[in-house]
Amino acid sequence: MAVKIGSAIYAVQLRRHRRARRYTLRIHPSRREAILTMPPRGNLSDAREFAERHGAWIAARLGGLPKAVPFAAGTLLPLRHVSHKIVHRAGERGTVWAETRDSGEKILCVAGGVEHVERRVLDFLKREARRELTRVSNHYAEMLGVKVTRISIRDQSSRWGSCTSAGALSFSWRLILAPPYVLDYLAAHEVAHLVEMNHSPRFWRVVGRICPHTERAKKWLDVHGNNLHRYGVRD
């Protein structure tokens, strides 16, 4: 749905949710769009009126998103919170690999055609995120005597991770851009839900027992987490 706010026009994605009791708005930081959730009996006329009534909020939130950083040659991205420059290596075989130049500069080399750089970098980051999150999640599961049945890597906007009672964990691939102790904490957090499927004091005691840097990681995410959503997207 296109909504005019002042002199600008914004696209608002509509979603109907069977459990929604009212109209709600949120911003998807990586897709850079507003999402309006409608209750089962909601209608388009009321949805448009709700979006227009909150137009200033939509404009402010979208306008306040950090500058987008697409994956392209020359881009700097924080792999494990260490700055790496994307370098296109058209004449070489392979996909994506990390190197350190004699000067000490960290680079991420991408082989193949320039049209494949964006996709190959994203695939590389997802693979690295899966490898690290699988390793640390299994480590914490062993500590707590629980079993992880599946790990999914996605681009989640509203949460960094999730867990089901069946042992299926889901994480944002963007955690590979954060400091390792932050990724480590998120793995501990979700695995701890296999012991306490809630956020009660008992749950936080479990997390604190297995992950001593919990508070440090939570503070980092509060301050810097939103910044991770600007990588791999375009304005």
CSV table of C-alpha atoms in Angstrom, one decimal, residues 26-214:
chain,number,residue,atom,x,y,z
A,26,ARG,CA,7.0,-1.8,12.8
A,27,ILE,CA,10.0,-1.1,10.7
A,28,HIS,CA,11.9,-3.9,8.9
A,29,PRO,CA,15.5,-2.4,9.1
A,30,SER,CA,17.1,-4.5,6.4
A,31,ARG,CA,14.3,-4.3,3.9
A,32,ARG,CA,13.8,-0.6,4.8
A,33,GLU,CA,10.1,-0.7,4.8
A,34,ALA,CA,7.2,-0.3,7.2
A,35,ILE,CA,5.0,-3.3,8.0
A,36,LEU,CA,1.4,-2.9,9.1
A,37,THR,CA,-0.1,-5.9,10.8
A,38,MET,CA,-3.9,-6.2,10.6
A,39,PRO,CA,-6.3,-8.2,12.9
A,40,PRO,CA,-8.4,-10.9,11.2
A,41,ARG,CA,-11.4,-8.7,10.6
A,42,GLY,CA,-9.4,-5.6,9.7
A,43,ASN,CA,-10.0,-3.8,6.3
A,44,LEU,CA,-7.9,-1.8,3.9
A,45,SER,CA,-9.7,1.5,4.6
A,46,ASP,CA,-8.9,1.3,8.3
A,47,ALA,CA,-5.4,0.1,7.6
A,48,ARG,CA,-4.7,3.1,5.4
A,49,GLU,CA,-6.2,5.5,7.9
A,50,PHE,CA,-4.0,4.0,10.7
A,51,ALA,CA,-0.8,4.3,8.5
A,52,GLU,CA,-1.6,7.9,7.6
A,53,ARG,CA,-2.3,8.8,11.2
A,54,HIS,CA,1.1,7.4,12.1
A,55,GLY,CA,2.8,8.9,9.0
A,56,ALA,CA,5.2,11.1,11.0
A,57,TRP,CA,6.4,8.0,12.9
A,58,ILE,CA,7.0,6.0,9.7
A,59,ALA,CA,8.9,8.9,8.1
A,60,ALA,CA,11.0,9.5,11.2
A,61,ARG,CA,11.9,5.8,11.7
A,62,LEU,CA,12.7,5.1,8.0
A,63,GLY,CA,14.6,8.4,7.8
A,64,GLY,CA,16.6,7.5,10.9
A,65,LEU,CA,17.9,4.2,9.7
A,66,PRO,CA,21.7,4.1,9.3
A,67,LYS,CA,23.1,4.5,5.8
A,68,ALA,CA,22.9,1.3,3.8
A,69,VAL,CA,26.1,-0.6,2.9
A,70,PRO,CA,25.6,-2.9,-0.1
A,71,PHE,CA,28.1,-5.7,-0.7
A,72,ALA,CA,30.3,-4.4,-3.5
A,73,ALA,CA,34.0,-4.1,-4.3
A,74,GLY,CA,35.5,-1.5,-1.9
A,75,THR,CA,32.9,-1.9,0.8
A,76,LEU,CA,34.2,-2.3,4.4
A,77,LEU,CA,32.3,-4.8,6.5
A,78,PRO,CA,32.9,-6.0,10.1
A,79,LEU,CA,33.5,-9.7,9.8
A,80,ARG,CA,33.5,-10.9,13.5
A,81,HIS,CA,33.7,-7.2,14.3
A,82,VAL,CA,37.0,-6.8,12.4
A,83,SER,CA,36.9,-4.5,9.4
A,84,HIS,CA,37.4,-6.3,6.0
A,85,LYS,CA,37.5,-4.7,2.6
A,86,ILE,CA,35.7,-6.5,-0.2
A,87,VAL,CA,38.1,-7.0,-3.1
A,88,HIS,CA,36.9,-8.4,-6.4
A,89,ARG,CA,39.3,-11.0,-7.9
A,90,ALA,CA,37.8,-11.6,-11.3
A,91,GLY,CA,40.6,-13.8,-12.7
A,92,GLU,CA,40.9,-16.2,-9.8
A,93,ARG,CA,39.1,-19.4,-9.0
A,94,GLY,CA,37.0,-20.1,-6.0
A,95,THR,CA,34.2,-18.1,-4.3
A,96,VAL,CA,35.0,-16.0,-1.2
A,97,TRP,CA,38.0,-16.2,1.2
A,98,ALA,CA,39.7,-13.9,3.7
A,99,GLU,CA,43.3,-12.6,3.4
A,100,THR,CA,45.6,-10.3,5.3
A,101,ARG,CA,47.8,-8.0,3.1
A,102,ASP,CA,51.4,-7.3,4.0
A,103,SER,CA,50.2,-3.9,5.3
A,104,GLY,CA,48.0,-5.7,7.8
A,105,GLU,CA,44.8,-4.8,6.0
A,106,LYS,CA,42.1,-7.5,6.2
A,107,ILE,CA,40.4,-8.2,2.9
A,108,LEU,CA,37.5,-10.4,1.7
A,109,CYS,CA,38.3,-11.7,-1.8
A,110,VAL,CA,35.5,-12.6,-4.2
A,111,ALA,CA,36.2,-14.5,-7.3
A,112,GLY,CA,34.1,-14.7,-10.5
A,113,GLY,CA,32.0,-12.1,-12.3
A,114,VAL,CA,31.3,-8.7,-10.7
A,115,GLU,CA,27.6,-9.5,-11.0
A,116,HIS,CA,28.0,-12.3,-8.4
A,117,VAL,CA,29.9,-10.3,-5.8
A,118,GLU,CA,26.8,-9.4,-3.7
A,119,ARG,CA,25.3,-12.9,-3.6
A,120,ARG,CA,28.7,-14.6,-3.0
A,121,VAL,CA,29.5,-12.4,0.0
A,122,LEU,CA,26.0,-13.0,1.5
A,123,ASP,CA,26.4,-16.7,1.0
A,124,PHE,CA,29.8,-16.7,2.6
A,125,LEU,CA,28.6,-14.7,5.7
A,126,LYS,CA,25.7,-17.1,6.1
A,127,ARG,CA,28.0,-20.1,6.0
A,128,GLU,CA,30.4,-18.6,8.5
A,129,ALA,CA,27.4,-17.7,10.8
A,130,ARG,CA,26.1,-21.3,10.6
A,131,ARG,CA,29.5,-22.8,11.3
A,132,GLU,CA,30.1,-20.6,14.4
A,133,LEU,CA,26.6,-20.8,15.7
A,134,THR,CA,26.5,-24.6,15.3
A,135,ARG,CA,29.7,-25.0,17.2
A,136,VAL,CA,28.9,-22.8,20.2
A,137,SER,CA,25.2,-23.9,20.4
A,138,ASN,CA,26.3,-27.6,20.6
A,139,HIS,CA,28.9,-26.6,23.2
A,140,TYR,CA,26.3,-25.0,25.4
A,141,ALA,CA,23.8,-27.8,24.8
A,142,GLU,CA,26.4,-30.3,26.0
A,143,MET,CA,26.9,-28.2,29.1
A,144,LEU,CA,23.2,-28.1,29.9
A,145,GLY,CA,22.5,-31.7,28.9
A,146,VAL,CA,20.0,-30.7,26.2
A,147,LYS,CA,19.8,-31.5,22.5
A,148,VAL,CA,19.8,-29.1,19.5
A,149,THR,CA,17.8,-30.7,16.7
A,150,ARG,CA,18.2,-28.1,14.0
A,151,ILE,CA,19.9,-24.7,13.4
A,152,SER,CA,18.5,-22.3,10.8
A,153,ILE,CA,20.2,-19.1,9.6
A,154,ARG,CA,17.9,-16.3,8.5
A,155,ASP,CA,17.6,-12.5,8.2
A,156,GLN,CA,15.3,-11.9,11.2
A,157,SER,CA,14.4,-8.3,11.9
A,158,SER,CA,12.5,-8.5,15.2
A,159,ARG,CA,14.8,-10.8,17.1
A,160,TRP,CA,18.4,-12.1,16.9
A,161,GLY,CA,17.4,-15.7,17.6
A,162,SER,CA,14.6,-18.0,18.5
A,163,CYS,CA,14.0,-21.5,19.9
A,164,THR,CA,11.3,-24.1,19.8
A,165,SER,CA,10.5,-26.7,22.5
A,166,ALA,CA,11.6,-29.4,20.0
A,167,GLY,CA,15.2,-28.0,20.0
A,168,ALA,CA,15.1,-26.1,16.7
A,169,LEU,CA,17.2,-22.9,16.9
A,170,SER,CA,17.1,-20.0,14.5
A,171,PHE,CA,19.6,-17.1,14.3
A,172,SER,CA,20.2,-14.0,12.2
A,173,TRP,CA,23.2,-14.3,9.9
A,174,ARG,CA,24.1,-10.8,10.9
A,175,LEU,CA,25.6,-12.0,14.2
A,176,ILE,CA,28.7,-13.0,12.3
A,177,LEU,CA,29.3,-9.2,11.9
A,178,ALA,CA,29.2,-8.7,15.7
A,179,PRO,CA,32.0,-9.3,18.2
A,180,PRO,CA,32.4,-13.1,18.9
A,181,TYR,CA,31.3,-12.7,22.5
A,182,VAL,CA,27.9,-11.3,21.2
A,183,LEU,CA,27.3,-14.3,18.9
A,184,ASP,CA,28.4,-16.6,21.8
A,185,TYR,CA,25.9,-15.0,24.1
A,186,LEU,CA,23.0,-15.3,21.6
A,187,ALA,CA,23.8,-19.0,21.2
A,188,ALA,CA,23.8,-19.5,25.0
A,189,HIS,CA,20.5,-17.5,25.3
A,190,GLU,CA,18.6,-19.7,22.8
A,191,VAL,CA,20.1,-23.0,24.1
A,192,ALA,CA,19.1,-22.0,27.7
A,193,HIS,CA,15.5,-21.8,26.5
A,194,LEU,CA,15.7,-25.6,26.2
A,195,VAL,CA,15.9,-25.6,29.9
A,196,GLU,CA,13.5,-22.7,30.7
A,197,MET,CA,11.2,-21.8,27.8
A,198,ASN,CA,10.6,-18.3,29.3
A,199,HIS,CA,12.5,-15.2,30.4
A,200,SER,CA,12.0,-15.8,34.1
A,201,PRO,CA,14.7,-15.2,36.8
A,202,ARG,CA,15.5,-18.9,36.6
A,203,PHE,CA,16.1,-18.6,32.8
A,204,TRP,CA,18.5,-15.7,33.3
A,205,ARG,CA,20.3,-17.6,36.0
A,206,VAL,CA,20.9,-20.5,33.5
A,207,VAL,CA,22.2,-18.0,30.9
A,208,GLY,CA,24.5,-16.3,33.5
A,209,ARG,CA,25.9,-19.6,34.7
A,210,ILE,CA,27.0,-20.7,31.2
A,211,CYS,CA,27.8,-17.3,29.7
A,212,PRO,CA,29.8,-14.9,31.9
A,213,HIS,CA,29.7,-12.1,29.4
A,214,THR,CA,25.9,-11.9,29.1
